[in-house]
Tab-separated table of C-alpha atoms (C1' of nucleotides) in Angstrom:
chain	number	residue	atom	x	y	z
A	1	UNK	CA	36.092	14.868	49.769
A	2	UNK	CA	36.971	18.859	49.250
A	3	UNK	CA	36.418	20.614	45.716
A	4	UNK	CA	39.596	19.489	44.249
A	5	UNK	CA	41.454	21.787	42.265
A	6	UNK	CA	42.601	21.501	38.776
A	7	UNK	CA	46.103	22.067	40.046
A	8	UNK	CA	45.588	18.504	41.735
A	9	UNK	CA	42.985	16.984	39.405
A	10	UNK	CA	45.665	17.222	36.625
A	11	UNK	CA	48.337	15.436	38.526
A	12	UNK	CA	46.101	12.781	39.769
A	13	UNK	CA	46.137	10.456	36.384
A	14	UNK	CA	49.886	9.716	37.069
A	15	UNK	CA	48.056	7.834	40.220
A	16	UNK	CA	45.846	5.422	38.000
A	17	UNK	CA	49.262	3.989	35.830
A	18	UNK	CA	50.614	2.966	39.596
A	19	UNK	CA	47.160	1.333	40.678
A	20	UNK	CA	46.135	0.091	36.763
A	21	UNK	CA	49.889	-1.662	37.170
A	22	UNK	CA	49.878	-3.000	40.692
A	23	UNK	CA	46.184	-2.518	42.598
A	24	UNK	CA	45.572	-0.151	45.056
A	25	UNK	CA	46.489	-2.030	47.765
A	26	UNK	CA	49.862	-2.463	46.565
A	27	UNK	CA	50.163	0.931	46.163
A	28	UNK	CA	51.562	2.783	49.235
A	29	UNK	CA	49.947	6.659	49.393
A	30	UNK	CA	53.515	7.495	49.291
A	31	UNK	CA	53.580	6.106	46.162
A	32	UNK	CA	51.016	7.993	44.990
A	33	UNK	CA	52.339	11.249	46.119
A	34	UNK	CA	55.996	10.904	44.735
A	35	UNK	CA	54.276	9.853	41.070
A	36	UNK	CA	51.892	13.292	41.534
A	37	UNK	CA	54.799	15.237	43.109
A	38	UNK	CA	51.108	15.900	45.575
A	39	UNK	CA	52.433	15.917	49.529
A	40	UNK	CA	50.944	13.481	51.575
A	41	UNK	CA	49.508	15.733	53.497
A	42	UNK	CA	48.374	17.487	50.770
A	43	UNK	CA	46.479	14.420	49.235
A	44	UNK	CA	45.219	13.905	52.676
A	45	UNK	CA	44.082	17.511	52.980
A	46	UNK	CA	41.284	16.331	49.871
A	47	UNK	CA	40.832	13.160	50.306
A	48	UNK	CA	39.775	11.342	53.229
A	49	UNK	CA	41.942	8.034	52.088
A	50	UNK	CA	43.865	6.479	49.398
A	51	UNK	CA	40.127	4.856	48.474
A	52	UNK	CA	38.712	8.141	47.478
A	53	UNK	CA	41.562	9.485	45.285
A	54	UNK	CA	40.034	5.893	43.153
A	55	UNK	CA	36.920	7.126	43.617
A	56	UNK	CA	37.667	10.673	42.489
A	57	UNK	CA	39.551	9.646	39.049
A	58	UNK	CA	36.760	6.640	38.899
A	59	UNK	CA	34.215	9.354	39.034
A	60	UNK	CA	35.775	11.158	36.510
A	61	UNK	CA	36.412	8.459	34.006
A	62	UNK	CA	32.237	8.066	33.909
A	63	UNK	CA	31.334	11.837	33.471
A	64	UNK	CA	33.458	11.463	30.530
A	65	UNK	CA	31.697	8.383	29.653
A	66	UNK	CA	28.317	10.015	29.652
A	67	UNK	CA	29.370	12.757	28.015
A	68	UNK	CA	30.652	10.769	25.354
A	69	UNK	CA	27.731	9.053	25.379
A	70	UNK	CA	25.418	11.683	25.257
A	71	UNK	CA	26.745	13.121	22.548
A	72	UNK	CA	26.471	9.636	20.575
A	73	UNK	CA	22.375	9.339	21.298
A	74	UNK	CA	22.277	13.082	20.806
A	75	UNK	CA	23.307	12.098	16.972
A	76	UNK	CA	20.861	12.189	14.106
A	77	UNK	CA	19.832	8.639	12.591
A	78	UNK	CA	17.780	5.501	13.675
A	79	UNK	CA	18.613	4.571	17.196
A	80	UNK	CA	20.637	1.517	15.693
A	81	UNK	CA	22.872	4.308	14.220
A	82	UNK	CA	22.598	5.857	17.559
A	83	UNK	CA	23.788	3.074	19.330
A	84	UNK	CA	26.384	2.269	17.089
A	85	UNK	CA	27.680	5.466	18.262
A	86	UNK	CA	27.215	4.871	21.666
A	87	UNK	CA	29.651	1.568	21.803
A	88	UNK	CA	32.190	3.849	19.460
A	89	UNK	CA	32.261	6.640	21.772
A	90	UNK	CA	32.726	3.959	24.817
A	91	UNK	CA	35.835	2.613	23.324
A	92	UNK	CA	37.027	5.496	22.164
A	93	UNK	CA	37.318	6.559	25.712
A	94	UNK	CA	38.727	3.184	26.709
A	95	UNK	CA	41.124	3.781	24.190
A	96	UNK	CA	41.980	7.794	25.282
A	97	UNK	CA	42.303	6.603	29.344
A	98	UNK	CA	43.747	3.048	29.349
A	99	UNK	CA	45.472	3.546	32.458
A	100	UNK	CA	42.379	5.255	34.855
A	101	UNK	CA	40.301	2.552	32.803
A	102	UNK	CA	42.255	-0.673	34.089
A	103	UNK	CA	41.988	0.903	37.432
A	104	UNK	CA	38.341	1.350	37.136
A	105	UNK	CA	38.200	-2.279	36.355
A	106	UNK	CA	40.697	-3.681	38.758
A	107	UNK	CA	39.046	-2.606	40.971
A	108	UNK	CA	35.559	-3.308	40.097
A	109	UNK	CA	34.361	-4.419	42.668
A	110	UNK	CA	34.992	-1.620	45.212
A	111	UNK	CA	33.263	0.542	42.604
A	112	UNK	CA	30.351	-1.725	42.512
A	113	UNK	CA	30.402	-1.713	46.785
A	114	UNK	CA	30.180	2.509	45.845
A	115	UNK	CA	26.404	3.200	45.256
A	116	UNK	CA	27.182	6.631	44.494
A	117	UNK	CA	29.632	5.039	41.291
A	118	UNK	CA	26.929	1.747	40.220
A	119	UNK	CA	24.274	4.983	39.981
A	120	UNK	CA	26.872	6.945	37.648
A	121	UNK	CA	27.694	4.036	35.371
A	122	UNK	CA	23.842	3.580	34.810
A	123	UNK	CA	23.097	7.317	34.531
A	124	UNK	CA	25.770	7.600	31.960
A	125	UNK	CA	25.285	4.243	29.658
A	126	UNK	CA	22.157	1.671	31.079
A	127	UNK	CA	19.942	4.350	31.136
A	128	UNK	CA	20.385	5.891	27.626
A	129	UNK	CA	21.002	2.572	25.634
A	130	UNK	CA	17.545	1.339	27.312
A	131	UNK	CA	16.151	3.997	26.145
A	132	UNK	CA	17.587	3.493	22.405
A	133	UNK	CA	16.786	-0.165	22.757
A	134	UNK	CA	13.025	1.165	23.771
A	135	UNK	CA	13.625	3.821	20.491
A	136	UNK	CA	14.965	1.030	18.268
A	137	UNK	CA	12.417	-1.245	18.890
A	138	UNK	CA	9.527	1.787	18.165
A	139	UNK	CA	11.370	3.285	15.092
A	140	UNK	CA	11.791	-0.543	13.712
A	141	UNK	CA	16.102	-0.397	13.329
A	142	UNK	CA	16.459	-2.753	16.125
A	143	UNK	CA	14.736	-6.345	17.120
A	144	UNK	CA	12.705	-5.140	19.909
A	145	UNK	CA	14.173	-6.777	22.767
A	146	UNK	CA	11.673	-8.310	25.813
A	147	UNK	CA	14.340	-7.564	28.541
A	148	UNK	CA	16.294	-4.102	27.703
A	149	UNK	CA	17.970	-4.211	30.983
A	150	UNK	CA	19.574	-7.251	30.376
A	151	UNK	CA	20.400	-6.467	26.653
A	152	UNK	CA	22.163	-3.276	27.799
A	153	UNK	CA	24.624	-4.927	30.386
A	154	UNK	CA	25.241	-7.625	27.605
A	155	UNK	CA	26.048	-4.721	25.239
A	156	UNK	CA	28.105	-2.734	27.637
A	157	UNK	CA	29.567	-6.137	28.953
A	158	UNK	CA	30.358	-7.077	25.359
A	159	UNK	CA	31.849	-4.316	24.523
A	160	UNK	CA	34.126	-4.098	28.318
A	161	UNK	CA	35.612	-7.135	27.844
A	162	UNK	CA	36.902	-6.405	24.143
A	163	UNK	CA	38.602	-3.103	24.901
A	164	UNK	CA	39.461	-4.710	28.715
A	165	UNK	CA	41.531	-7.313	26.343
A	166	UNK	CA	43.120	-4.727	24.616
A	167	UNK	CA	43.793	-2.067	27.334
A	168	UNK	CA	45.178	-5.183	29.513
A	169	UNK	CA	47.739	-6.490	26.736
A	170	UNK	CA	49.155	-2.800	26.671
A	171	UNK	CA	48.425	-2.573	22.766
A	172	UNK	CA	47.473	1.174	21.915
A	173	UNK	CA	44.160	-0.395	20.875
A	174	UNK	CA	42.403	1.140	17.462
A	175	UNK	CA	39.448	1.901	18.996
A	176	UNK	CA	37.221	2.437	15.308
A	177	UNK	CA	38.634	-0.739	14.114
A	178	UNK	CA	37.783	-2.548	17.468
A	179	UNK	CA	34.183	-0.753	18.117
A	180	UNK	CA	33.789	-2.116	14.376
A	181	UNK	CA	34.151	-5.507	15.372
A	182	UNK	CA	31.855	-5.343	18.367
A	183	UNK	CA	29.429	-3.604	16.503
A	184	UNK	CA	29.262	-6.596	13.948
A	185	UNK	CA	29.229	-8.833	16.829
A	186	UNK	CA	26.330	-7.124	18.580
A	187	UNK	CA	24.175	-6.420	15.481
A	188	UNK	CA	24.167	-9.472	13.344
A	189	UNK	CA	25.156	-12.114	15.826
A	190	UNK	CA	26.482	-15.305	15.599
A	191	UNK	CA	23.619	-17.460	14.075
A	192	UNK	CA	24.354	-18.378	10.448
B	1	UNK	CA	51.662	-22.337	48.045
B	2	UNK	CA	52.025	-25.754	49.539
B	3	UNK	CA	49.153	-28.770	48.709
B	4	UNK	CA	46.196	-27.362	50.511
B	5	UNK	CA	44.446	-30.504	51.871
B	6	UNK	CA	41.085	-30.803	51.331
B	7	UNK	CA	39.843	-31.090	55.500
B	8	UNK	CA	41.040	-27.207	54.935
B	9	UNK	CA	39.937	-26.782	51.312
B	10	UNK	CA	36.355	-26.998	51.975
B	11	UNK	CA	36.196	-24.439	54.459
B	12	UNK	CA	37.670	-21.618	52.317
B	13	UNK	CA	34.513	-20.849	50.466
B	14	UNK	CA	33.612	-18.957	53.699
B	15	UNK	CA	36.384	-16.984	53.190
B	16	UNK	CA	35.065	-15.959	49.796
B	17	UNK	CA	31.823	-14.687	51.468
B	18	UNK	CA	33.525	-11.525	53.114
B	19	UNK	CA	35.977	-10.886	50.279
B	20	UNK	CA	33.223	-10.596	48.411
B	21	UNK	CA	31.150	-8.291	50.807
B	22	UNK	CA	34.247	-5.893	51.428
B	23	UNK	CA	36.789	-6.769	48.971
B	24	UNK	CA	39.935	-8.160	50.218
B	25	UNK	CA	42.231	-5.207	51.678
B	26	UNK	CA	39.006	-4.406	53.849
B	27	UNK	CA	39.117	-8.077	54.575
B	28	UNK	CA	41.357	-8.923	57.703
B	29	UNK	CA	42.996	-12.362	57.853
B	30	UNK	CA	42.217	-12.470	61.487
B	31	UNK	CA	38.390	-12.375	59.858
B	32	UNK	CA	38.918	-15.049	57.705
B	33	UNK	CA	40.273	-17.600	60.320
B	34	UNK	CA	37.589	-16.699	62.446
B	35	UNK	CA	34.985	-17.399	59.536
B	36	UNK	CA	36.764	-20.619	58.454
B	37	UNK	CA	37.166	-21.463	61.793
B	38	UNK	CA	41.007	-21.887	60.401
B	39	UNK	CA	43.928	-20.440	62.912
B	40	UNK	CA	45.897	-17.588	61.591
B	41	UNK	CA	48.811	-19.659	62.022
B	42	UNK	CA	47.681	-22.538	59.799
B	43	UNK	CA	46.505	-20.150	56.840
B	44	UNK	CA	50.102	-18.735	56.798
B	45	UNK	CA	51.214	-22.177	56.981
B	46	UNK	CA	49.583	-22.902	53.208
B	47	UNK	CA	49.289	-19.538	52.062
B	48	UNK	CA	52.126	-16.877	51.942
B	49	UNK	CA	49.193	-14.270	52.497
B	50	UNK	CA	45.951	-13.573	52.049
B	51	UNK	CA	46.004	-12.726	49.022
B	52	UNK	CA	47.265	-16.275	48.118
B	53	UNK	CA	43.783	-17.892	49.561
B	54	UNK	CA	41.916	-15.558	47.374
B	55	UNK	CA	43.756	-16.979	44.365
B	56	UNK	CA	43.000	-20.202	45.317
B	57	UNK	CA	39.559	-19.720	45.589
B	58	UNK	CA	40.212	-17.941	41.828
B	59	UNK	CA	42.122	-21.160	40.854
B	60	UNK	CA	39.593	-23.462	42.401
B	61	UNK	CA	36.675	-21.685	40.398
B	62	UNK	CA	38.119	-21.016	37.307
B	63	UNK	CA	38.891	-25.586	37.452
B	64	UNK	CA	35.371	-25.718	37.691
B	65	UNK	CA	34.689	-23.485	34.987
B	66	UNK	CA	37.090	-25.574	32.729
B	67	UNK	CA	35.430	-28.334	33.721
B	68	UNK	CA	31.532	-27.588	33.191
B	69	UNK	CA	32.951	-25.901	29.534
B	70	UNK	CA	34.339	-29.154	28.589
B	71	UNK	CA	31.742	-30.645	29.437
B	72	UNK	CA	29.400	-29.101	27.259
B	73	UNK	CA	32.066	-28.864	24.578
B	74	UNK	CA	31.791	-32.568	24.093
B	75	UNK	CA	27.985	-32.446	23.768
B	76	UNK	CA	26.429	-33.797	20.589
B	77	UNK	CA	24.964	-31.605	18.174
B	78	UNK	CA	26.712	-28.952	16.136
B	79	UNK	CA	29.119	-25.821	17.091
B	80	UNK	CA	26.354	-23.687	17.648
B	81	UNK	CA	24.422	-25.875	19.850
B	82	UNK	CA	27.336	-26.656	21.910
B	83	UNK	CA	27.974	-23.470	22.179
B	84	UNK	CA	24.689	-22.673	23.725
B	85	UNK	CA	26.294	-24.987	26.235
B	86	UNK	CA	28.972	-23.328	26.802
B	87	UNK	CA	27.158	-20.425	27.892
B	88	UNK	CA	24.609	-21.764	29.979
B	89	UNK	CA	27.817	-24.064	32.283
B	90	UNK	CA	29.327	-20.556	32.554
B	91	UNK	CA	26.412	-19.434	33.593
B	92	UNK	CA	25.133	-22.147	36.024
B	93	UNK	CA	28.790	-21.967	37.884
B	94	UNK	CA	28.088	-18.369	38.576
B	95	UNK	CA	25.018	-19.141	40.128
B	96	UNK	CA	26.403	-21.810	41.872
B	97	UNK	CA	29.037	-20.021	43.288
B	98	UNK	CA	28.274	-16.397	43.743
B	99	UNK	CA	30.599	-15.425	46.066
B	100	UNK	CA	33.231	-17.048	45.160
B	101	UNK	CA	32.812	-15.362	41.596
B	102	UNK	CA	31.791	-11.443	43.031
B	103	UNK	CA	35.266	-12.078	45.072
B	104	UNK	CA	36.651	-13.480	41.547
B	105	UNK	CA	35.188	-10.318	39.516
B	106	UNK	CA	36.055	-7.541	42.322
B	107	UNK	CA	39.560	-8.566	42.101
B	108	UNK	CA	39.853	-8.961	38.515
B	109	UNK	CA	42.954	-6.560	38.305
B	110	UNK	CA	44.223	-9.188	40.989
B	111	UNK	CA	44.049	-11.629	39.066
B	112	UNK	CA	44.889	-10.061	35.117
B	113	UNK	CA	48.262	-9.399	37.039
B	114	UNK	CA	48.916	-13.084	37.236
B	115	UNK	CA	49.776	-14.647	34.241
B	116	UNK	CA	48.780	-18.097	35.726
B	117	UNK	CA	45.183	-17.212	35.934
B	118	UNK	CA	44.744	-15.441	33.448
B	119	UNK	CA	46.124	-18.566	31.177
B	120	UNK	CA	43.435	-21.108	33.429
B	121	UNK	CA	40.850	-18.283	32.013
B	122	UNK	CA	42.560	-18.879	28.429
B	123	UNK	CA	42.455	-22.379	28.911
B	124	UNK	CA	39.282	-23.118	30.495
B	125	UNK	CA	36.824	-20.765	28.300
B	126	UNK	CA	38.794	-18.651	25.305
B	127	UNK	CA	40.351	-21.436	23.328
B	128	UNK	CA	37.359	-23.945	23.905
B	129	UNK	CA	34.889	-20.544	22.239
B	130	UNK	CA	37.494	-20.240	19.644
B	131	UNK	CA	37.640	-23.572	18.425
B	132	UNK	CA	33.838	-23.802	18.806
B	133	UNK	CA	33.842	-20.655	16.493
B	134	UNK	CA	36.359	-22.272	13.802
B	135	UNK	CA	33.868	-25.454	13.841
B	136	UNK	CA	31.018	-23.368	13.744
B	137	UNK	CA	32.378	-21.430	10.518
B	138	UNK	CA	32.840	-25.131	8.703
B	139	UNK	CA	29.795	-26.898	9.816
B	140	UNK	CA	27.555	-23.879	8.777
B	141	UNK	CA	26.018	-23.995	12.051
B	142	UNK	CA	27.217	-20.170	12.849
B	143	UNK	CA	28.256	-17.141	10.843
B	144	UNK	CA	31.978	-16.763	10.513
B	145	UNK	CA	33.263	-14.469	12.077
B	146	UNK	CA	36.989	-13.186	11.063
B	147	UNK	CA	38.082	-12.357	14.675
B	148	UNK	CA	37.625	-15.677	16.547
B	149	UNK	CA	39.371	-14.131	20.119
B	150	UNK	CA	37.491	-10.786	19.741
B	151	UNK	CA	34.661	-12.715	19.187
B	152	UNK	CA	34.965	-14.826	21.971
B	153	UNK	CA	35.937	-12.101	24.437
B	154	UNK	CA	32.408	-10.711	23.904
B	155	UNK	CA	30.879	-13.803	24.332
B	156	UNK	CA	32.293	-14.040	27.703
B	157	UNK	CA	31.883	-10.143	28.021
B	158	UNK	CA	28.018	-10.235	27.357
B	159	UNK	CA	27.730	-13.274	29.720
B	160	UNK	CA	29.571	-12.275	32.114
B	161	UNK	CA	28.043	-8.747	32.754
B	162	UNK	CA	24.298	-10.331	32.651
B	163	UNK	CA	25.307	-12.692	35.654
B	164	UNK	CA	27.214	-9.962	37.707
B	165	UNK	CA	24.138	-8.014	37.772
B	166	UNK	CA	22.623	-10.504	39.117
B	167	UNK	CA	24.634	-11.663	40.992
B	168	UNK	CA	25.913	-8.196	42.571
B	169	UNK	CA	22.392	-7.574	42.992
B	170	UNK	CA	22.246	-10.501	45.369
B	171	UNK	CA	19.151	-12.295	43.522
B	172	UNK	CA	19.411	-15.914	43.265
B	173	UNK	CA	19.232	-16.015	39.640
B	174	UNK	CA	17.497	-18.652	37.591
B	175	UNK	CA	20.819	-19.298	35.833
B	176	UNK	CA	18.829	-21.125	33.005
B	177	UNK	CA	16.592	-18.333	32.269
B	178	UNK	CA	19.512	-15.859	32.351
B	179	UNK	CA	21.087	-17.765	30.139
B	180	UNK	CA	18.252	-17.760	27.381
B	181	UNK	CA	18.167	-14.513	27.629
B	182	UNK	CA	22.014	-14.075	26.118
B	183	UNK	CA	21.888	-16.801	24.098
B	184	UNK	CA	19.125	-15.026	22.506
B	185	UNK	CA	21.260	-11.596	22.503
B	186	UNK	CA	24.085	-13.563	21.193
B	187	UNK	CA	22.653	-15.872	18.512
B	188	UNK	CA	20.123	-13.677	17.422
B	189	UNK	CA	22.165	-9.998	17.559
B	190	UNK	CA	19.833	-7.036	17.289
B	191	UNK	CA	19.397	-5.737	13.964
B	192	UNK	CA	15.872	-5.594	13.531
C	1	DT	C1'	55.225	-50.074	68.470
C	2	DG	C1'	58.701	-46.639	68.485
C	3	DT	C1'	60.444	-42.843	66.130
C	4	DA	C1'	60.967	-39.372	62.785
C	5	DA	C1'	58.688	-36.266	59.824
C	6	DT	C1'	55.109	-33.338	59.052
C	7	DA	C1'	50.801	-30.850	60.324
C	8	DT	C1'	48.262	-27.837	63.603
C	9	DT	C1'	47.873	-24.285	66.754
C	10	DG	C1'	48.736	-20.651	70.500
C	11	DT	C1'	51.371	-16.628	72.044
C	12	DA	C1'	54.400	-13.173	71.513
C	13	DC	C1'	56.831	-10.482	68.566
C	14	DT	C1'	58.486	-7.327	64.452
C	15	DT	C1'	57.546	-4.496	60.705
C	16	DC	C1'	55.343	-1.540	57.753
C	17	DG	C1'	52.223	1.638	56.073
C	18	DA	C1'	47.793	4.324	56.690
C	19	DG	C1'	46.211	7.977	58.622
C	20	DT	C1'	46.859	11.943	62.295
C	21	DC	C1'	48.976	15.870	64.583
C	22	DC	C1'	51.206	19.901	64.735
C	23	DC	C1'	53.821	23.357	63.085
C	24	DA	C1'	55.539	26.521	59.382
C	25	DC	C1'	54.756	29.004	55.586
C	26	DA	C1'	52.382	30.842	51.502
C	27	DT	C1'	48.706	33.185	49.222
C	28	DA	C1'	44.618	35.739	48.777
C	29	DG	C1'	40.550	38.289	50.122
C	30	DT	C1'	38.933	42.377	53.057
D	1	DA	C1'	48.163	44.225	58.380
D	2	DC	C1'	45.352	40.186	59.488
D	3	DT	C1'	42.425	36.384	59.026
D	4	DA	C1'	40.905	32.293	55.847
D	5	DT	C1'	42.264	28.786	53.467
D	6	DG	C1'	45.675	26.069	50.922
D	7	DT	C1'	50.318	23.750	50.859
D	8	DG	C1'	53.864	21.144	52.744
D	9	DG	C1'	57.383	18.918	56.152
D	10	DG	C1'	58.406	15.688	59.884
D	11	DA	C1'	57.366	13.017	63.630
D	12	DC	C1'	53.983	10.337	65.641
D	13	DT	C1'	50.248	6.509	66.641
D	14	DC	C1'	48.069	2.474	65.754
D	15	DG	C1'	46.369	-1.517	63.582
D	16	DA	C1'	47.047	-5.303	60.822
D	17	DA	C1'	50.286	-8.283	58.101
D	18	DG	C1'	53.363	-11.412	58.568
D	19	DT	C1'	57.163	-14.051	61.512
D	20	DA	C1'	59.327	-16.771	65.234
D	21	DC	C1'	59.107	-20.193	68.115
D	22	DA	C1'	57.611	-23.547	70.989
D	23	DA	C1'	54.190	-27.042	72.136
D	24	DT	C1'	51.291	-30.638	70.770
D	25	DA	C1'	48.978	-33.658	67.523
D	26	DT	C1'	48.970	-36.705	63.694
D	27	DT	C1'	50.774	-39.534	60.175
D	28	DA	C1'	54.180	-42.522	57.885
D	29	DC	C1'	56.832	-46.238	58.052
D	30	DA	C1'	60.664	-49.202	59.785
DNA sequence: TGTAATATTGTACTTCGAGTCCCACATAGT
DNA sequence: ACTATGTGGGACTCGAAGTACAATATTACA
């Protein structure tokens, strides 16, 4: 994959609404380039397939995540404020990029075949909500949990599915009044 | 899709094996006769394409889903206990059948585009959680929460995500253990 | 048991789209 | 002006999806 420039990188969203709404196997790179008003040839001149042009706004989608993210642990507060913030600023960008998000998670599981994209998603979220699990559990604003590893992806995987639900059904989602909910959800849990 | 019998049925799981491994579109029908040991010919016979078997294999999982979930639905004890149950069946059919549910979860666009599956999902795990949730709130057995579906979606979220890794990671996961672990997450939330 | 319907499979074919090639032109740096 | 690199058009190749058809097996049932 070239450099891509922003004259290209700002067309390419157009392409996650065709593969959010039909898969990207359903989507014919002609497709793709009559929705970008990008050449074929063009598109083919960056990208080595239809795959990486994915990969590319897949990429993007988690830098944005982390930054997001980063900003959240970056906060002042206990690390349960911190986290709070954390699963607000991840639906908040669920909520800005519905369309590169459903393609993210339709396809899933070529992302997940991607090392170079499973390594991004835990740079940008396992990695700093372990550590704020580790934080929480020092600073005494969170139950110190015995497995954080598995207590992130149940947090991140709580928090997917909610926005998924909501990004899916086409709703323009309120993303404070859903992260609200999850947040309840995830702090005081469901035992009486 | 015609009435698969069942002499052709049972050799489909194979077919789940490489979908999972390289996703479907990198997945060549000519490879999945060969693996079932199933002519080309007789897979377009029942299936109007490939990615017809794949939703069968969806369909086929998601039954047994429905199935271990009412199952544990009918349990004694109260909401919350069955509840617990719920979570470790989901669970114990993901470790049953990983490849069938990695080929499930790295086509999930796939299947959110078809309204029949995502209704079996509905069916088989959303409205059983809800109603679990509603009993939960009466018998005083769990916290009531004022967004049964939300609620439920993170269930499933949090549980869901916790097997993948595993699963994706290509352990064989000691579903029971697994399942403590976000029952614990779940019941127990993590304010300190 | 004979016969019709349906299932199973092989071989050859059509079709369609991904990706390539090559050529033309534009733009910019030196 | 002239070389690099970017942009784009149009025709091409090639591989895999899906179809057509014919041959054989199996089942249903009269």
């Amino acid at each position: 994959m070239r450099p891509v420039p922003t004259s290209i990188a700002v067309k390419l969203p157009k392409a996650a609404e065709l593969i959010a709404e039909r898969g990207l196997d359903q989507t014919k790179i002609e497709d793709i380039a009559e929705a970008t008003g990008i050449p074929k040839t063009t598109l083919y001149y960056y990208f080595v397939g239809k795959e990486e042009i994915l990969v590319f706004l897949q990429r993007d989608l988690l830098a944005e995540v982390a930054d997001a993210v980063a900003i959240a642990v970056d906060t002042d507060g206990t690390a349960a404020d911190r986290l709070r913030e954390v699963m607000r600023a991840q639906l908040r960008v669920m909520a800005e990029r519905p369309a590169v998000w459903r393609a993210f998670i339709a396809d899933l599981g070529r992302a997940a075949r991607l090392p170079e994209l499973v390594e991004a998603l835990a740079n940008a979220y396992y990695a700093p909500v372990e550590q704020l699990l580790g934080e929480g559990g020092a600073d005494g604003s969170l139950r110190c949990s015995e497995d954080p590893a598995t207590t992130a992806m149940a947090i991140f995987g709580a928090a997917t599915m909610v926005g998924l639900r909501h990004v899916l059904a086409g709703h323009d989602l309120d993303a404070e009044r859903m992260a609200e909910q999850v947040i309840a959800f995830v702090f005081g849990g469901l035992a009486a």
